[in-house]
mmCIF file of N, CA and C in Angstrom:
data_model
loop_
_atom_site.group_PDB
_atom_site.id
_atom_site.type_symbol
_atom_site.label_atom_id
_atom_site.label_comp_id
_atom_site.label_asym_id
_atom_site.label_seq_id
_atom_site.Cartn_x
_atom_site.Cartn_y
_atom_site.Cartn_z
ATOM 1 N N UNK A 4 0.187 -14.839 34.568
ATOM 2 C CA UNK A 4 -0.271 -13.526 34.987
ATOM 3 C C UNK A 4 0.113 -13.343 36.447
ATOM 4 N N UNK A 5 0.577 -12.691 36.660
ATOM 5 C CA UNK A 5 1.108 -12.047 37.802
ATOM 6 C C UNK A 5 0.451 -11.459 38.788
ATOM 7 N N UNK A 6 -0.746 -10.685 38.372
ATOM 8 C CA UNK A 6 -2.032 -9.896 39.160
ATOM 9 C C UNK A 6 -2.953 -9.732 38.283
ATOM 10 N N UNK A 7 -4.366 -9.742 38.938
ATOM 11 C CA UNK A 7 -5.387 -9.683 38.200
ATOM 12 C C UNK A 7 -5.838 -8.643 37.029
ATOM 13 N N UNK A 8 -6.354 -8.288 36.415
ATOM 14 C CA UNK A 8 -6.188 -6.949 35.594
ATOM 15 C C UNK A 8 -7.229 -6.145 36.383
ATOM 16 N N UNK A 9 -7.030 -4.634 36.399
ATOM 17 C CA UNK A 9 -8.319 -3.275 37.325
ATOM 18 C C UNK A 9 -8.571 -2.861 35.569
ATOM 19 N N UNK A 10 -9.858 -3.501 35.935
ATOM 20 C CA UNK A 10 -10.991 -2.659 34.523
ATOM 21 C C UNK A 10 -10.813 -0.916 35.026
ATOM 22 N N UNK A 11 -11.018 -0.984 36.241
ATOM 23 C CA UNK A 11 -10.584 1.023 36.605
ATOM 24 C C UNK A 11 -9.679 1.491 35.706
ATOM 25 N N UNK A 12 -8.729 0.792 35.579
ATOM 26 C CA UNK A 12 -7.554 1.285 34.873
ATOM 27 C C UNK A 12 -7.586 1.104 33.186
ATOM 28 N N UNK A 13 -8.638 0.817 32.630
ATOM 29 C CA UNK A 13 -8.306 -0.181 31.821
ATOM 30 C C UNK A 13 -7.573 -1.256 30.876
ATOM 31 N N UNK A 14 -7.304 -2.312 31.829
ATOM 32 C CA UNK A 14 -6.796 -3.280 31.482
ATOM 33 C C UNK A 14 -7.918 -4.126 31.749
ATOM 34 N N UNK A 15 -7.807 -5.223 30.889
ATOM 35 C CA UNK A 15 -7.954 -6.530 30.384
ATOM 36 C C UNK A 15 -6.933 -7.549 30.302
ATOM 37 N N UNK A 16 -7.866 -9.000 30.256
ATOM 38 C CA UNK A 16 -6.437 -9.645 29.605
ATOM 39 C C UNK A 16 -6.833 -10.815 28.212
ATOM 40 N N UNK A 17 -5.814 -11.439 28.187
ATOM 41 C CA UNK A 17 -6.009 -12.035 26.975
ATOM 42 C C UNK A 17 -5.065 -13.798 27.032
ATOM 43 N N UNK A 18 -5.334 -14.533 26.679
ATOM 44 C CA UNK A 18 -4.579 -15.604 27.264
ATOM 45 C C UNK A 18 -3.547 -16.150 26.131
ATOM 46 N N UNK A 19 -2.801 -16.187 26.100
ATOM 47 C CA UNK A 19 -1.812 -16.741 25.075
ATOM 48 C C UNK A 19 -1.075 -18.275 25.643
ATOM 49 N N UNK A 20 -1.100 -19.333 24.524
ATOM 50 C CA UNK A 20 -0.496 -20.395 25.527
ATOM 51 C C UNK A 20 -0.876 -20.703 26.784
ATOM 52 N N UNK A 21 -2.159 -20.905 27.448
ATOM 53 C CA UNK A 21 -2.634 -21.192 28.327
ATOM 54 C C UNK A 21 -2.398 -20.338 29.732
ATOM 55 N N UNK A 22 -1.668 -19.053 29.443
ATOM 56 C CA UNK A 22 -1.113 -18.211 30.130
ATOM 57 C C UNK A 22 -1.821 -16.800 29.924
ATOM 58 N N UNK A 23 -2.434 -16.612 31.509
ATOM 59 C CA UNK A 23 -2.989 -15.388 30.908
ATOM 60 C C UNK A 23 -2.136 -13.860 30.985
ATOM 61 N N UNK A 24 -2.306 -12.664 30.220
ATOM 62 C CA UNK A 24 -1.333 -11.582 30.359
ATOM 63 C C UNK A 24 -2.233 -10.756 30.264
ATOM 64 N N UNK A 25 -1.820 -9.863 31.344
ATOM 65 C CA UNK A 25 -2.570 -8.311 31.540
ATOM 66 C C UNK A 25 -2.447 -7.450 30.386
ATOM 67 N N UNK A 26 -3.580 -7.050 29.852
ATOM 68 C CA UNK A 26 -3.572 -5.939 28.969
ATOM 69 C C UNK A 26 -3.548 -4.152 29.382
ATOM 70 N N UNK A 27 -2.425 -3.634 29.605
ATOM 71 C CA UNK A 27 -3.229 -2.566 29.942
ATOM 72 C C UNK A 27 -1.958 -1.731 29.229
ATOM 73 N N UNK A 28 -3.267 -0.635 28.754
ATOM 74 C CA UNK A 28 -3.051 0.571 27.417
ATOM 75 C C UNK A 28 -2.583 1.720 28.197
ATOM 76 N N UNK A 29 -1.113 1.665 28.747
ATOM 77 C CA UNK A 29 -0.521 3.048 29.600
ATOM 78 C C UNK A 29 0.074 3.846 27.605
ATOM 79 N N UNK A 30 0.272 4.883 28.760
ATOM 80 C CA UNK A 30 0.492 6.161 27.445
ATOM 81 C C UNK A 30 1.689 5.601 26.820
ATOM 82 N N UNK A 31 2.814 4.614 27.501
ATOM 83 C CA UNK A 31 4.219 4.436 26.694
ATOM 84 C C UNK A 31 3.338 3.328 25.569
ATOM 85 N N UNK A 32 2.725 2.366 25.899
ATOM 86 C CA UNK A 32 2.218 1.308 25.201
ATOM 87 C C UNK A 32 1.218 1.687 24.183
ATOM 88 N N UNK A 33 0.783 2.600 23.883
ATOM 89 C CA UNK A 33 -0.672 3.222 23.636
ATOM 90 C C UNK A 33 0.783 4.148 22.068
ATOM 91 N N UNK A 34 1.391 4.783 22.444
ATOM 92 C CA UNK A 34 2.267 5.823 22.199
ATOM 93 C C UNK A 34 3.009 4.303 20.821
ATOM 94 N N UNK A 35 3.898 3.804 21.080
ATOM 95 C CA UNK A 35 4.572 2.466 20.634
ATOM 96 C C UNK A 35 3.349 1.673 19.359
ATOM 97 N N UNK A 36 2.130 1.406 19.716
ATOM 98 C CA UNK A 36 1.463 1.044 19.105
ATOM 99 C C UNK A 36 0.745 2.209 18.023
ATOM 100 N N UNK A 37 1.034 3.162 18.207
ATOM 101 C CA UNK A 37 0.684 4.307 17.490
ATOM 102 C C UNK A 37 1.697 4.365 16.094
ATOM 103 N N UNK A 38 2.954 4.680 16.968
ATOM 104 C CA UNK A 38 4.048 4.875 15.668
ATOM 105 C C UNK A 38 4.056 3.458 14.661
ATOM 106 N N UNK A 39 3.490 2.587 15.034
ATOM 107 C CA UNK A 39 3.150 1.137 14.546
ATOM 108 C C UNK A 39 2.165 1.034 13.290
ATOM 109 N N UNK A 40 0.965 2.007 13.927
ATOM 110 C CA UNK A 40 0.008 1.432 13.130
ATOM 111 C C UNK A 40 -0.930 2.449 12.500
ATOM 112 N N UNK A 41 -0.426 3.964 13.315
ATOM 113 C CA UNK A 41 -0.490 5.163 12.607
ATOM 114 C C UNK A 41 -1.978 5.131 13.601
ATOM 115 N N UNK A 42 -2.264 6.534 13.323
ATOM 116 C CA UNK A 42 -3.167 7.293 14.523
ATOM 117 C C UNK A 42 -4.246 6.380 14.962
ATOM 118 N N UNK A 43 -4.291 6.379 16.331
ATOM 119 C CA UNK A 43 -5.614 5.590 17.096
ATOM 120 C C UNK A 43 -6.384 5.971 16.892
ATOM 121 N N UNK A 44 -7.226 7.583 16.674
ATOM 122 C CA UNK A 44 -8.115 7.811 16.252
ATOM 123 C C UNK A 44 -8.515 6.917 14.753
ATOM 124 N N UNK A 45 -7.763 6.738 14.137
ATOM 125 C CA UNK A 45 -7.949 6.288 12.819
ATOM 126 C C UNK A 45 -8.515 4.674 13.068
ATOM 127 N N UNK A 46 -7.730 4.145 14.147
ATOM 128 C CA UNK A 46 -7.623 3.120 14.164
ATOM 129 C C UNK A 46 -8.937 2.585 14.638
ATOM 130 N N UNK A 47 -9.485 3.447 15.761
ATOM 131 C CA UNK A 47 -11.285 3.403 16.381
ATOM 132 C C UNK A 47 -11.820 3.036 15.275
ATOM 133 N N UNK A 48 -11.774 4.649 14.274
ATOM 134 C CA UNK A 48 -12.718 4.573 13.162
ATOM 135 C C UNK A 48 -12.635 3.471 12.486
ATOM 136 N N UNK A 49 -11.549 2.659 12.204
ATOM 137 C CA UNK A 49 -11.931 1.403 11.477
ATOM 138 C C UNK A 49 -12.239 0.296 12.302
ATOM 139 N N UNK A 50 -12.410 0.274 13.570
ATOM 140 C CA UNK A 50 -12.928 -0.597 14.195
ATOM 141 C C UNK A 50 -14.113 -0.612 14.426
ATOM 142 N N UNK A 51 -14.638 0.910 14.574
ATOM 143 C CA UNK A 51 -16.199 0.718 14.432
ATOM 144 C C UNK A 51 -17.014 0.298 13.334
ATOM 145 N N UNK A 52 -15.747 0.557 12.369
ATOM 146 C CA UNK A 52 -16.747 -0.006 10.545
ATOM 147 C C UNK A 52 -16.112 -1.583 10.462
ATOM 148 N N UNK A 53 -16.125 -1.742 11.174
ATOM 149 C CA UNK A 53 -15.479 -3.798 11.257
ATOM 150 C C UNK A 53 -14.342 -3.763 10.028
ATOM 151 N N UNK A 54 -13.151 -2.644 10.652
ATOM 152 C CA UNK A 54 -12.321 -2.995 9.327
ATOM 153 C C UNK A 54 -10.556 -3.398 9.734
ATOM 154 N N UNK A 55 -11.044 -3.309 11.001
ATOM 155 C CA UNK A 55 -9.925 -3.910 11.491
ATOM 156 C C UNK A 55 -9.249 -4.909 11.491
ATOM 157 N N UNK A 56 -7.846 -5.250 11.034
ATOM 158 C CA UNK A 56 -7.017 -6.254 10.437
ATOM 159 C C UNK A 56 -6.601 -6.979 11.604
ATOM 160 N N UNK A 57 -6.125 -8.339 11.316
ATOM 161 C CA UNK A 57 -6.103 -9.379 12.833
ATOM 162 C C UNK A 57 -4.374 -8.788 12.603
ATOM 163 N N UNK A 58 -3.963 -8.363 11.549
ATOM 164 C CA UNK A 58 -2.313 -7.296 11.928
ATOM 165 C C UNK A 58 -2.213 -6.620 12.841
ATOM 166 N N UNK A 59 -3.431 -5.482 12.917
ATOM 167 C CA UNK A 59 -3.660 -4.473 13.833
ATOM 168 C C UNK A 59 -4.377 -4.606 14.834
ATOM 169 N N UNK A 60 -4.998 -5.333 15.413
ATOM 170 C CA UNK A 60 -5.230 -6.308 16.679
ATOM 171 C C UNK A 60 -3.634 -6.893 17.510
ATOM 172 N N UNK A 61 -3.540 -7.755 16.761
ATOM 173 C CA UNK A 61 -2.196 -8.160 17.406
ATOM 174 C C UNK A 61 -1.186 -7.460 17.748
ATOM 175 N N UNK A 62 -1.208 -6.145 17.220
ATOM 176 C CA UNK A 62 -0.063 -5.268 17.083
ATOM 177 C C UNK A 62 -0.656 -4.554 18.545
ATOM 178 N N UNK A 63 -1.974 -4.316 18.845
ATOM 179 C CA UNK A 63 -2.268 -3.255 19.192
ATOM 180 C C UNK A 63 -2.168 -3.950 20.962
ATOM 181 N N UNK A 64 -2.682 -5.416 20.850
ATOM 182 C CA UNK A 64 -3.124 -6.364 21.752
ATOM 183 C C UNK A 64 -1.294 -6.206 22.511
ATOM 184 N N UNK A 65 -0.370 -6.914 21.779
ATOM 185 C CA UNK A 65 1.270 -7.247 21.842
ATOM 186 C C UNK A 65 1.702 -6.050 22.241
ATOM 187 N N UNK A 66 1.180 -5.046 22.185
ATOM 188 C CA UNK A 66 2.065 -3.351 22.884
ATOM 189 C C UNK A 66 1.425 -3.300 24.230
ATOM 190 N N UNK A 67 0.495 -3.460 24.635
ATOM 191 C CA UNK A 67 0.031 -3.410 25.645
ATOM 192 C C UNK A 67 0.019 -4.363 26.601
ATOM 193 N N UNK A 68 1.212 -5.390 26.393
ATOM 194 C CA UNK A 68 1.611 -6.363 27.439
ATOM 195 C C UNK A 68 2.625 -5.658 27.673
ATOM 196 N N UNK A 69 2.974 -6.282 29.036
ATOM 197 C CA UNK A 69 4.332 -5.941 29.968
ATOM 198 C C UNK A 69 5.361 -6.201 29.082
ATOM 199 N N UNK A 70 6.704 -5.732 28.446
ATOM 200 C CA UNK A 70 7.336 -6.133 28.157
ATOM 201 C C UNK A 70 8.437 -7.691 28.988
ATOM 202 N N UNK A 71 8.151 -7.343 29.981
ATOM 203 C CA UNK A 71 8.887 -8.396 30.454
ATOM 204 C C UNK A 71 8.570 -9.845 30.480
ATOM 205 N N UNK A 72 7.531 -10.157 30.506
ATOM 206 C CA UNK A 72 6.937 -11.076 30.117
ATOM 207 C C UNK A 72 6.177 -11.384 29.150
ATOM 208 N N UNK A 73 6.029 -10.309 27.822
ATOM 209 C CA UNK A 73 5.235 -9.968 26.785
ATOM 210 C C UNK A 73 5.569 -11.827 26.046
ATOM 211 N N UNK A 74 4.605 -12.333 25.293
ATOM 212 C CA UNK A 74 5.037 -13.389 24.470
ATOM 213 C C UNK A 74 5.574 -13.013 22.605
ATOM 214 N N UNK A 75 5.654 -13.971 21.864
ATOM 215 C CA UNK A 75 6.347 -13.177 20.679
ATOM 216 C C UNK A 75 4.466 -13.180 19.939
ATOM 217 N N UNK A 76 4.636 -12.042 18.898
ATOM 218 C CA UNK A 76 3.675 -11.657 18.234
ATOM 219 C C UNK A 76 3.038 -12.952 17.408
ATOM 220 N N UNK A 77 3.686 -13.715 17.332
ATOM 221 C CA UNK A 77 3.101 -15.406 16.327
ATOM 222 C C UNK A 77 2.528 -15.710 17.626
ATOM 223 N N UNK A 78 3.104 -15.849 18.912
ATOM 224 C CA UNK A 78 1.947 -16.487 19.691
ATOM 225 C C UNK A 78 0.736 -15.417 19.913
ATOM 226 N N UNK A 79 0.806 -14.377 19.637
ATOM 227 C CA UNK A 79 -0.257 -13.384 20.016
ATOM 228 C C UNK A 79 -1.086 -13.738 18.988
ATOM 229 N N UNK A 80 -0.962 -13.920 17.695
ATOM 230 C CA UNK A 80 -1.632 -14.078 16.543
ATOM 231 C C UNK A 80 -2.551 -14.953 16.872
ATOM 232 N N UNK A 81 -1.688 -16.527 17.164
ATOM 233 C CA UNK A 81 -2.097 -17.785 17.279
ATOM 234 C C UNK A 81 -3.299 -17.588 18.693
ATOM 235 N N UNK A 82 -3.075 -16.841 19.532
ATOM 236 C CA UNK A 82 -4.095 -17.016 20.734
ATOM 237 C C UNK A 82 -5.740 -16.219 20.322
ATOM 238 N N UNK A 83 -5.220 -14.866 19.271
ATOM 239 C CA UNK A 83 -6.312 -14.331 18.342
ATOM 240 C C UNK A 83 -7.240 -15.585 17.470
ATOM 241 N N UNK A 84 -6.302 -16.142 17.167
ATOM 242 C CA UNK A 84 -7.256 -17.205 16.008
ATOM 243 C C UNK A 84 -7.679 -18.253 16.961
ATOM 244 N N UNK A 85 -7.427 -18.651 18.124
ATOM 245 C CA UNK A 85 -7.853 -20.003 19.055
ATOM 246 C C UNK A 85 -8.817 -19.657 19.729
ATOM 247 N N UNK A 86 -8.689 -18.289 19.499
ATOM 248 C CA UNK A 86 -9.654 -17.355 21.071
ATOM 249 C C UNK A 86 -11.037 -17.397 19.657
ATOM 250 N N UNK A 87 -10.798 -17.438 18.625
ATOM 251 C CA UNK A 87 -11.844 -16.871 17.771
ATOM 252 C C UNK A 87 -12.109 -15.355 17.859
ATOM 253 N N UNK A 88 -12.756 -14.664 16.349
ATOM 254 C CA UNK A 88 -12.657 -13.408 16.230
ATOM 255 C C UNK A 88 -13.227 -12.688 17.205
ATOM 256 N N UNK A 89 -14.930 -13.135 17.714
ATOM 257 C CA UNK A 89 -15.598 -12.688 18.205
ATOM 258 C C UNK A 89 -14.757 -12.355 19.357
ATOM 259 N N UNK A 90 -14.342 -13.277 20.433
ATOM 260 C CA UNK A 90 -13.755 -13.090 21.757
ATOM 261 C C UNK A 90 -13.133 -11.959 21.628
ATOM 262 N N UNK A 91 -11.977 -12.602 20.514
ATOM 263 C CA UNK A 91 -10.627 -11.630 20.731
ATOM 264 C C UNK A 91 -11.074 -10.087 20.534
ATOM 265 N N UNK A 92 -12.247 -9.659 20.171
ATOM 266 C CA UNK A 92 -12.445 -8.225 19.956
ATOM 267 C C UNK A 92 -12.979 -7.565 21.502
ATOM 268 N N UNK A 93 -12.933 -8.524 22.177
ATOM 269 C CA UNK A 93 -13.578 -8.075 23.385
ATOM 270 C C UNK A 93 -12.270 -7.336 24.180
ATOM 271 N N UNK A 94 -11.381 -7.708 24.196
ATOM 272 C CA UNK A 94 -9.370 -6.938 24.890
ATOM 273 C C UNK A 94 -9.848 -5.850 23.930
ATOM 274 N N UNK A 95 -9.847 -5.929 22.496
ATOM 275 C CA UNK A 95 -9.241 -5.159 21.829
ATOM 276 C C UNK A 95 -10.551 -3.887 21.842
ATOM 277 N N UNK A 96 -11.723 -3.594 22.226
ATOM 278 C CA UNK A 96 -12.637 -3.112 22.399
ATOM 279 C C UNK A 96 -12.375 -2.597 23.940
ATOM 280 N N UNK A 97 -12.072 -3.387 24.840
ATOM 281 C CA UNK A 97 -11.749 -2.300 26.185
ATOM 282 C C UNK A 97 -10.675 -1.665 26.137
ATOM 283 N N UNK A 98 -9.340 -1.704 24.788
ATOM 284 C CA UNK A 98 -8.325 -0.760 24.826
ATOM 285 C C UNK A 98 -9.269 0.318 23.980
ATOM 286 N N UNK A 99 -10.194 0.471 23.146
ATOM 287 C CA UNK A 99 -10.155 1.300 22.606
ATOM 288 C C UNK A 99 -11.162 2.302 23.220
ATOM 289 N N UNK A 100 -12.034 1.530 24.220
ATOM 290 C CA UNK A 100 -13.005 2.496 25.085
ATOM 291 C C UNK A 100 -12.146 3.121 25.895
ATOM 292 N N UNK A 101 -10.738 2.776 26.174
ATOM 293 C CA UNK A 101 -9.620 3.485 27.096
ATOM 294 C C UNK A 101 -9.277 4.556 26.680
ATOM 295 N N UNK A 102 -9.165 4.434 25.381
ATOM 296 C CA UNK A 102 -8.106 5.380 24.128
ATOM 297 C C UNK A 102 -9.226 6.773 24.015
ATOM 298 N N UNK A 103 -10.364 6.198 23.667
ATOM 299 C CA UNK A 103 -11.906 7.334 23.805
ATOM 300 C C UNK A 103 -12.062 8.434 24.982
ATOM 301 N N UNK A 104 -12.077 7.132 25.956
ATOM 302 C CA UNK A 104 -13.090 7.266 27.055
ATOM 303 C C UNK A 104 -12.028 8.075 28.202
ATOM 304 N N UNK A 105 -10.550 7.823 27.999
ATOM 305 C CA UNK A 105 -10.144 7.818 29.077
ATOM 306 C C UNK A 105 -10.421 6.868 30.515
ATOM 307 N N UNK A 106 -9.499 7.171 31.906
ATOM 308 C CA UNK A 106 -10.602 6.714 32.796
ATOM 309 C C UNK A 106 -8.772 6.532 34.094
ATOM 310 N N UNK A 107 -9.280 5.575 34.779
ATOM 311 C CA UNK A 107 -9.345 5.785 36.133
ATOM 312 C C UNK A 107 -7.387 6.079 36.586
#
């Protein structure tokens, strides 16, 4: 990780391979993960009914890294299942209070 993540902004991060990477949900990344996984609104709604797939986590988690240093989606998977479910919903819960809420 390169710089810390600004919750202002919302970003988070998430650690893959003992390496941590900034999460943050700008409109290109937000936009990319959309045509992916089909409308965010949709995507809330199944997150608030716990129906969200560790597909669409990872997908959603993996768009919102830097590309330049982004890791490949098997390690994103693999850091989802090491991190355990509970954790890993915690990134994926401050992108979606972003997606809602807007903010800084």
């Amino acid at each position: 990780m390169t710089r810390p993540a600004n919750p202002v902004r919302g970003e988070t991060t998430l650690a893959v391979a003992g390496t941590e990477h900034v999460l943050r949900p700008s409109f290109e990344s937000l936009v990319a993960a959309e045509e992916e996984l089909g409308s965010l609104f949709a995507l809330v709604e199944r997150a608030s009914e716990g129906a969200l797939t560790l597909r669409e986590m990872r997908a959603l988690l993996w768009h919102c890294m830097a590309a330049e240093s982004r890791p490949s989606r098997e390690a994103v998977g693999e850091a989802l299942l090491e991190t355990g479910l509970v954790a890993a919903t915690r990134p994926v819960r401050a992108i979606l209070a972003q997606v809602i809420q807007g903010g800084g």
